[in-house]
Amino acid sequence: MPIPPQGREPDPPEGAVQPPRGDLTQPGPPTEEAEPGPDAATGNAAPDDEHTVALREAEDRWRRALADLDNLRKRHARELQREAAAERARTAAAFLPVIDNLELALSHAAADPDAIVEGVRAVRDQAVNVLERLGYPRHAEKGVPFDPARHEVVGVVQDPDADPNTVVQVLRPGYGEAERQLRPAAVTVAKRE
């Protein structure tokens, strides 16, 4: 019988079950190592295949789009705040002459009372003009049909000279038109008979 070389086990007889070799993986619990990819057999396995690269690029574009959208939202909010502040400043500046004229009228309070009344009327007219220029015209008409979009009824009166459901008296004028209305006119309306 020949002697097998050192370091090598003898070949088992033909048809015998072979014991597991050390270089083969033993059955057991799954390991956390990744399964070999399709290129493992050829030996030139790429760490990222084309689908993974495309997925990463799409995710990068998506994250950049989200960041751009967030920046746009913040920039738009800042612009809105700037515009609102500028509009408040323009509106306040439009009322400065009214305040100046009220102070002038108060400084002449000791003078002729008729002149004071006339000065206050002029200041009121100036304030109404400012509101009209801002897009809120005054409406305080009597004798017009009641319009719930423009009038707020605060009283109903019996008036034989007025048509039913018409404005008899304006207690507080309204400013603005339709959906751009600051407030409706407070009115009394003729009662239906």
PDB file of C-alpha atoms in Angstrom:
ATOM      1  CA  MET A   1       0.000   0.000   0.000  1.00  0.00           C
ATOM      2  CA  PRO A   2       1.414   3.349  -0.948  1.00  0.00           C
ATOM      3  CA  ILE A   3       1.974   5.977   1.758  1.00  0.00           C
ATOM      4  CA  PRO A   4       0.014   9.221   1.266  1.00  0.00           C
ATOM      5  CA  PRO A   5       2.003  12.419   1.129  1.00  0.00           C
ATOM      6  CA  GLN A   6       2.251  14.477   4.326  1.00  0.00           C
ATOM      7  CA  GLY A   7      -0.409  17.204   4.883  1.00  0.00           C
ATOM      8  CA  ARG A   8      -2.910  15.506   2.671  1.00  0.00           C
ATOM      9  CA  GLU A   9      -5.597  13.124   3.741  1.00  0.00           C
ATOM     10  CA  PRO A  10      -5.946   9.854   1.869  1.00  0.00           C
ATOM     11  CA  ASP A  11      -8.646   9.646  -0.764  1.00  0.00           C
ATOM     12  CA  PRO A  12     -11.744   7.926   0.617  1.00  0.00           C
ATOM     13  CA  PRO A  13     -12.802   4.719  -0.991  1.00  0.00           C
ATOM     14  CA  GLU A  14     -15.071   4.962  -3.954  1.00  0.00           C
ATOM     15  CA  GLY A  15     -18.780   5.544  -3.011  1.00  0.00           C
ATOM     16  CA  ALA A  16     -17.981   6.600   0.569  1.00  0.00           C
ATOM     17  CA  VAL A  17     -19.491   9.788   2.024  1.00  0.00           C
ATOM     18  CA  GLN A  18     -16.880  12.477   2.184  1.00  0.00           C
ATOM     19  CA  PRO A  19     -16.480  14.576   5.347  1.00  0.00           C
ATOM     20  CA  PRO A  20     -16.887  18.345   4.935  1.00  0.00           C
ATOM     21  CA  ARG A  21     -13.823  20.203   3.870  1.00  0.00           C
ATOM     22  CA  GLY A  22     -12.607  23.248   5.798  1.00  0.00           C
ATOM     23  CA  ASP A  23     -12.812  25.604   2.821  1.00  0.00           C
ATOM     24  CA  LEU A  24     -16.556  24.990   2.363  1.00  0.00           C
ATOM     25  CA  THR A  25     -19.105  26.941   4.374  1.00  0.00           C
ATOM     26  CA  GLN A  26     -20.816  24.990   7.104  1.00  0.00           C
ATOM     27  CA  PRO A  27     -24.598  25.060   7.303  1.00  0.00           C
ATOM     28  CA  GLY A  28     -25.786  27.242  10.152  1.00  0.00           C
ATOM     29  CA  PRO A  29     -27.450  30.512  10.975  1.00  0.00           C
ATOM     30  CA  PRO A  30     -27.308  33.130   8.233  1.00  0.00           C
ATOM     31  CA  THR A  31     -24.449  35.553   8.424  1.00  0.00           C
ATOM     32  CA  GLU A  32     -24.609  39.310   7.836  1.00  0.00           C
ATOM     33  CA  GLU A  33     -22.333  39.081   4.848  1.00  0.00           C
ATOM     34  CA  ALA A  34     -23.920  40.078   1.581  1.00  0.00           C
ATOM     35  CA  GLU A  35     -24.693  37.484  -1.027  1.00  0.00           C
ATOM     36  CA  PRO A  36     -22.247  37.525  -3.897  1.00  0.00           C
ATOM     37  CA  GLY A  37     -23.540  39.531  -6.853  1.00  0.00           C
ATOM     38  CA  PRO A  38     -23.908  38.372 -10.434  1.00  0.00           C
ATOM     39  CA  ASP A  39     -20.337  39.474 -11.200  1.00  0.00           C
ATOM     40  CA  ALA A  40     -18.860  37.346  -8.376  1.00  0.00           C
ATOM     41  CA  ALA A  41     -18.189  34.440 -10.700  1.00  0.00           C
ATOM     42  CA  THR A  42     -16.128  36.562 -13.062  1.00  0.00           C
ATOM     43  CA  GLY A  43     -14.140  38.163 -10.253  1.00  0.00           C
ATOM     44  CA  ASN A  44     -14.642  41.811 -11.297  1.00  0.00           C
ATOM     45  CA  ALA A  45     -17.609  42.679  -9.058  1.00  0.00           C
ATOM     46  CA  ALA A  46     -18.431  46.386  -9.084  1.00  0.00           C
ATOM     47  CA  PRO A  47     -19.395  47.808  -5.673  1.00  0.00           C
ATOM     48  CA  ASP A  48     -22.346  49.652  -7.261  1.00  0.00           C
ATOM     49  CA  ASP A  49     -24.288  48.405 -10.206  1.00  0.00           C
ATOM     50  CA  GLU A  50     -26.071  50.792 -12.591  1.00  0.00           C
ATOM     51  CA  HIS A  51     -29.425  50.562 -10.745  1.00  0.00           C
ATOM     52  CA  THR A  52     -27.874  51.540  -7.436  1.00  0.00           C
ATOM     53  CA  VAL A  53     -26.070  54.462  -9.070  1.00  0.00           C
ATOM     54  CA  ALA A  54     -29.307  55.617 -10.738  1.00  0.00           C
ATOM     55  CA  LEU A  55     -31.145  55.312  -7.422  1.00  0.00           C
ATOM     56  CA  ARG A  56     -28.513  57.373  -5.626  1.00  0.00           C
ATOM     57  CA  GLU A  57     -28.628  60.048  -8.333  1.00  0.00           C
ATOM     58  CA  ALA A  58     -32.430  60.200  -8.176  1.00  0.00           C
ATOM     59  CA  GLU A  59     -32.308  60.463  -4.383  1.00  0.00           C
ATOM     60  CA  ASP A  60     -29.727  63.243  -4.640  1.00  0.00           C
ATOM     61  CA  ARG A  61     -31.891  65.147  -7.138  1.00  0.00           C
ATOM     62  CA  TRP A  62     -34.926  64.646  -4.885  1.00  0.00           C
ATOM     63  CA  ARG A  63     -33.080  66.003  -1.830  1.00  0.00           C
ATOM     64  CA  ARG A  64     -31.827  68.997  -3.816  1.00  0.00           C
ATOM     65  CA  ALA A  65     -35.367  69.699  -5.091  1.00  0.00           C
ATOM     66  CA  LEU A  66     -36.674  69.578  -1.513  1.00  0.00           C
ATOM     67  CA  ALA A  67     -33.970  71.984  -0.379  1.00  0.00           C
ATOM     68  CA  ASP A  68     -34.743  74.329  -3.302  1.00  0.00           C
ATOM     69  CA  LEU A  69     -38.448  74.218  -2.455  1.00  0.00           C
ATOM     70  CA  ASP A  70     -37.765  74.984   1.202  1.00  0.00           C
ATOM     71  CA  ASN A  71     -35.503  77.902   0.231  1.00  0.00           C
ATOM     72  CA  LEU A  72     -38.175  79.200  -2.142  1.00  0.00           C
ATOM     73  CA  ARG A  73     -40.816  78.998   0.600  1.00  0.00           C
ATOM     74  CA  LYS A  74     -38.585  80.917   3.037  1.00  0.00           C
ATOM     75  CA  ARG A  75     -37.702  83.541   0.420  1.00  0.00           C
ATOM     76  CA  HIS A  76     -41.390  83.987  -0.458  1.00  0.00           C
ATOM     77  CA  ALA A  77     -42.298  84.424   3.235  1.00  0.00           C
ATOM     78  CA  ARG A  78     -39.580  87.090   3.605  1.00  0.00           C
ATOM     79  CA  GLU A  79     -40.821  88.918   0.486  1.00  0.00           C
ATOM     80  CA  LEU A  80     -44.395  88.857   1.794  1.00  0.00           C
ATOM     81  CA  GLN A  81     -43.271  90.329   5.104  1.00  0.00           C
ATOM     82  CA  ARG A  82     -41.321  93.069   3.281  1.00  0.00           C
ATOM     83  CA  GLU A  83     -44.296  93.902   1.058  1.00  0.00           C
ATOM     84  CA  ALA A  84     -46.696  94.004   4.016  1.00  0.00           C
ATOM     85  CA  ALA A  85     -44.356  96.334   5.906  1.00  0.00           C
ATOM     86  CA  ALA A  86     -43.984  98.587   2.854  1.00  0.00           C
ATOM     87  CA  GLU A  87     -47.766  98.728   2.372  1.00  0.00           C
ATOM     88  CA  ARG A  88     -48.303  99.603   6.054  1.00  0.00           C
ATOM     89  CA  ALA A  89     -45.710 102.371   5.704  1.00  0.00           C
ATOM     90  CA  ARG A  90     -47.413 103.768   2.564  1.00  0.00           C
ATOM     91  CA  THR A  91     -50.818 103.738   4.277  1.00  0.00           C
ATOM     92  CA  ALA A  92     -49.476 105.397   7.417  1.00  0.00           C
ATOM     93  CA  ALA A  93     -47.689 108.029   5.308  1.00  0.00           C
ATOM     94  CA  ALA A  94     -50.980 108.805   3.537  1.00  0.00           C
ATOM     95  CA  PHE A  95     -52.551 109.677   6.910  1.00  0.00           C
ATOM     96  CA  LEU A  96     -49.709 111.937   8.098  1.00  0.00           C
ATOM     97  CA  PRO A  97     -51.225 115.087   6.542  1.00  0.00           C
ATOM     98  CA  VAL A  98     -54.529 114.302   8.272  1.00  0.00           C
ATOM     99  CA  ILE A  99     -52.778 114.119  11.639  1.00  0.00           C
ATOM    100  CA  ASP A 100     -50.860 117.329  10.881  1.00  0.00           C
ATOM    101  CA  ASN A 101     -54.119 119.144  10.139  1.00  0.00           C
ATOM    102  CA  LEU A 102     -55.781 117.798  13.301  1.00  0.00           C
ATOM    103  CA  GLU A 103     -52.855 119.112  15.353  1.00  0.00           C
ATOM    104  CA  LEU A 104     -53.153 122.454  13.582  1.00  0.00           C
ATOM    105  CA  ALA A 105     -56.876 122.572  14.395  1.00  0.00           C
ATOM    106  CA  LEU A 106     -56.181 121.752  18.046  1.00  0.00           C
ATOM    107  CA  SER A 107     -53.562 124.505  18.264  1.00  0.00           C
ATOM    108  CA  HIS A 108     -56.251 127.017  17.164  1.00  0.00           C
ATOM    109  CA  ALA A 109     -58.839 125.688  19.645  1.00  0.00           C
ATOM    110  CA  ALA A 110     -58.962 128.979  21.546  1.00  0.00           C
ATOM    111  CA  ALA A 111     -59.810 130.889  18.357  1.00  0.00           C
ATOM    112  CA  ASP A 112     -63.223 131.331  16.770  1.00  0.00           C
ATOM    113  CA  PRO A 113     -65.407 128.176  17.359  1.00  0.00           C
ATOM    114  CA  ASP A 114     -66.882 128.407  13.855  1.00  0.00           C
ATOM    115  CA  ALA A 115     -63.377 128.253  12.380  1.00  0.00           C
ATOM    116  CA  ILE A 116     -62.612 125.170  14.485  1.00  0.00           C
ATOM    117  CA  VAL A 117     -65.713 123.385  13.202  1.00  0.00           C
ATOM    118  CA  GLU A 118     -64.843 124.300   9.640  1.00  0.00           C
ATOM    119  CA  GLY A 119     -61.245 123.078  10.153  1.00  0.00           C
ATOM    120  CA  VAL A 120     -62.401 119.734  11.596  1.00  0.00           C
ATOM    121  CA  ARG A 121     -64.748 119.265   8.617  1.00  0.00           C
ATOM    122  CA  ALA A 122     -61.855 119.919   6.259  1.00  0.00           C
ATOM    123  CA  VAL A 123     -59.711 117.341   8.081  1.00  0.00           C
ATOM    124  CA  ARG A 124     -62.542 114.798   7.917  1.00  0.00           C
ATOM    125  CA  ASP A 125     -62.900 115.398   4.180  1.00  0.00           C
ATOM    126  CA  GLN A 126     -59.156 114.939   3.803  1.00  0.00           C
ATOM    127  CA  ALA A 127     -59.286 111.599   5.686  1.00  0.00           C
ATOM    128  CA  VAL A 128     -62.205 110.421   3.530  1.00  0.00           C
ATOM    129  CA  ASN A 129     -60.199 111.397   0.443  1.00  0.00           C
ATOM    130  CA  VAL A 130     -57.214 109.347   1.681  1.00  0.00           C
ATOM    131  CA  LEU A 131     -59.449 106.291   2.170  1.00  0.00           C
ATOM    132  CA  GLU A 132     -60.893 106.769  -1.312  1.00  0.00           C
ATOM    133  CA  ARG A 133     -57.396 106.931  -2.831  1.00  0.00           C
ATOM    134  CA  LEU A 134     -56.582 103.680  -0.993  1.00  0.00           C
ATOM    135  CA  GLY A 135     -59.570 102.056  -2.715  1.00  0.00           C
ATOM    136  CA  TYR A 136     -62.215 102.417   0.012  1.00  0.00           C
ATOM    137  CA  PRO A 137     -64.775 105.040  -1.093  1.00  0.00           C
ATOM    138  CA  ARG A 138     -67.302 106.298   1.433  1.00  0.00           C
ATOM    139  CA  HIS A 139     -70.965 105.404   1.034  1.00  0.00           C
ATOM    140  CA  ALA A 140     -73.569 107.122   3.184  1.00  0.00           C
ATOM    141  CA  GLU A 141     -76.527 107.556   0.813  1.00  0.00           C
ATOM    142  CA  LYS A 142     -80.125 107.927   2.054  1.00  0.00           C
ATOM    143  CA  GLY A 143     -83.167 106.896   0.074  1.00  0.00           C
ATOM    144  CA  VAL A 144     -81.443 103.971  -1.656  1.00  0.00           C
ATOM    145  CA  PRO A 145     -82.767 100.397  -1.472  1.00  0.00           C
ATOM    146  CA  PHE A 146     -81.369  98.346   1.403  1.00  0.00           C
ATOM    147  CA  ASP A 147     -78.434  96.165   0.265  1.00  0.00           C
ATOM    148  CA  PRO A 148     -77.237  93.577   2.835  1.00  0.00           C
ATOM    149  CA  ALA A 149     -73.792  93.564   1.203  1.00  0.00           C
ATOM    150  CA  ARG A 150     -73.341  97.324   1.841  1.00  0.00           C
ATOM    151  CA  HIS A 151     -75.637  98.063   4.792  1.00  0.00           C
ATOM    152  CA  GLU A 152     -75.980  96.885   8.372  1.00  0.00           C
ATOM    153  CA  VAL A 153     -79.451  97.451   9.817  1.00  0.00           C
ATOM    154  CA  VAL A 154     -79.375  98.900  13.329  1.00  0.00           C
ATOM    155  CA  GLY A 155     -83.015  99.960  13.384  1.00  0.00           C
ATOM    156  CA  VAL A 156     -86.314  99.780  11.558  1.00  0.00           C
ATOM    157  CA  VAL A 157     -88.639 102.823  11.528  1.00  0.00           C
ATOM    158  CA  GLN A 158     -92.109 103.598  10.296  1.00  0.00           C
ATOM    159  CA  ASP A 159     -91.761 106.376   7.710  1.00  0.00           C
ATOM    160  CA  PRO A 160     -94.777 107.171   5.523  1.00  0.00           C
ATOM    161  CA  ASP A 161     -92.639 109.287   3.167  1.00  0.00           C
ATOM    162  CA  ALA A 162     -90.117 106.496   2.407  1.00  0.00           C
ATOM    163  CA  ASP A 163     -90.583 103.399   0.290  1.00  0.00           C
ATOM    164  CA  PRO A 164     -90.502 100.146   2.254  1.00  0.00           C
ATOM    165  CA  ASN A 165     -87.059  98.545   2.626  1.00  0.00           C
ATOM    166  CA  THR A 166     -85.134 101.745   1.806  1.00  0.00           C
ATOM    167  CA  VAL A 167     -82.435 103.471   3.832  1.00  0.00           C
ATOM    168  CA  VAL A 168     -83.966 106.299   5.898  1.00  0.00           C
ATOM    169  CA  GLN A 169     -80.958 107.369   7.953  1.00  0.00           C
ATOM    170  CA  VAL A 170     -77.212 106.621   7.916  1.00  0.00           C
ATOM    171  CA  LEU A 171     -75.851 106.435  11.459  1.00  0.00           C
ATOM    172  CA  ARG A 172     -72.326 105.459  10.500  1.00  0.00           C
ATOM    173  CA  PRO A 173     -70.978 105.600   6.928  1.00  0.00           C
ATOM    174  CA  GLY A 174     -69.497 102.541   5.251  1.00  0.00           C
ATOM    175  CA  TYR A 175     -66.228 102.352   3.347  1.00  0.00           C
ATOM    176  CA  GLY A 176     -65.316 100.149   0.402  1.00  0.00           C
ATOM    177  CA  GLU A 177     -67.174  98.206  -2.253  1.00  0.00           C
ATOM    178  CA  ALA A 178     -68.172  94.547  -2.601  1.00  0.00           C
ATOM    179  CA  GLU A 179     -65.416  92.203  -1.356  1.00  0.00           C
ATOM    180  CA  ARG A 180     -63.047  95.131  -0.668  1.00  0.00           C
ATOM    181  CA  GLN A 181     -65.214  96.565   2.080  1.00  0.00           C
ATOM    182  CA  LEU A 182     -63.737  97.885   5.329  1.00  0.00           C
ATOM    183  CA  ARG A 183     -67.135  98.044   6.990  1.00  0.00           C
ATOM    184  CA  PRO A 184     -70.791  98.305   5.975  1.00  0.00           C
ATOM    185  CA  ALA A 185     -72.839 101.439   6.616  1.00  0.00           C
ATOM    186  CA  ALA A 186     -74.953 101.330   9.789  1.00  0.00           C
ATOM    187  CA  VAL A 187     -78.440 102.382   8.719  1.00  0.00           C
ATOM    188  CA  THR A 188     -82.092 102.542   9.726  1.00  0.00           C
ATOM    189  CA  VAL A 189     -84.519 101.113   7.198  1.00  0.00           C
ATOM    190  CA  ALA A 190     -88.178 101.946   6.465  1.00  0.00           C
ATOM    191  CA  LYS A 191     -90.544  99.255   7.651  1.00  0.00           C
ATOM    192  CA  ARG A 192     -92.790  97.375   5.281  1.00  0.00           C
ATOM    193  CA  GLU A 193     -96.444  98.105   5.840  1.00  0.00           C
TER     194      GLU A 193
END
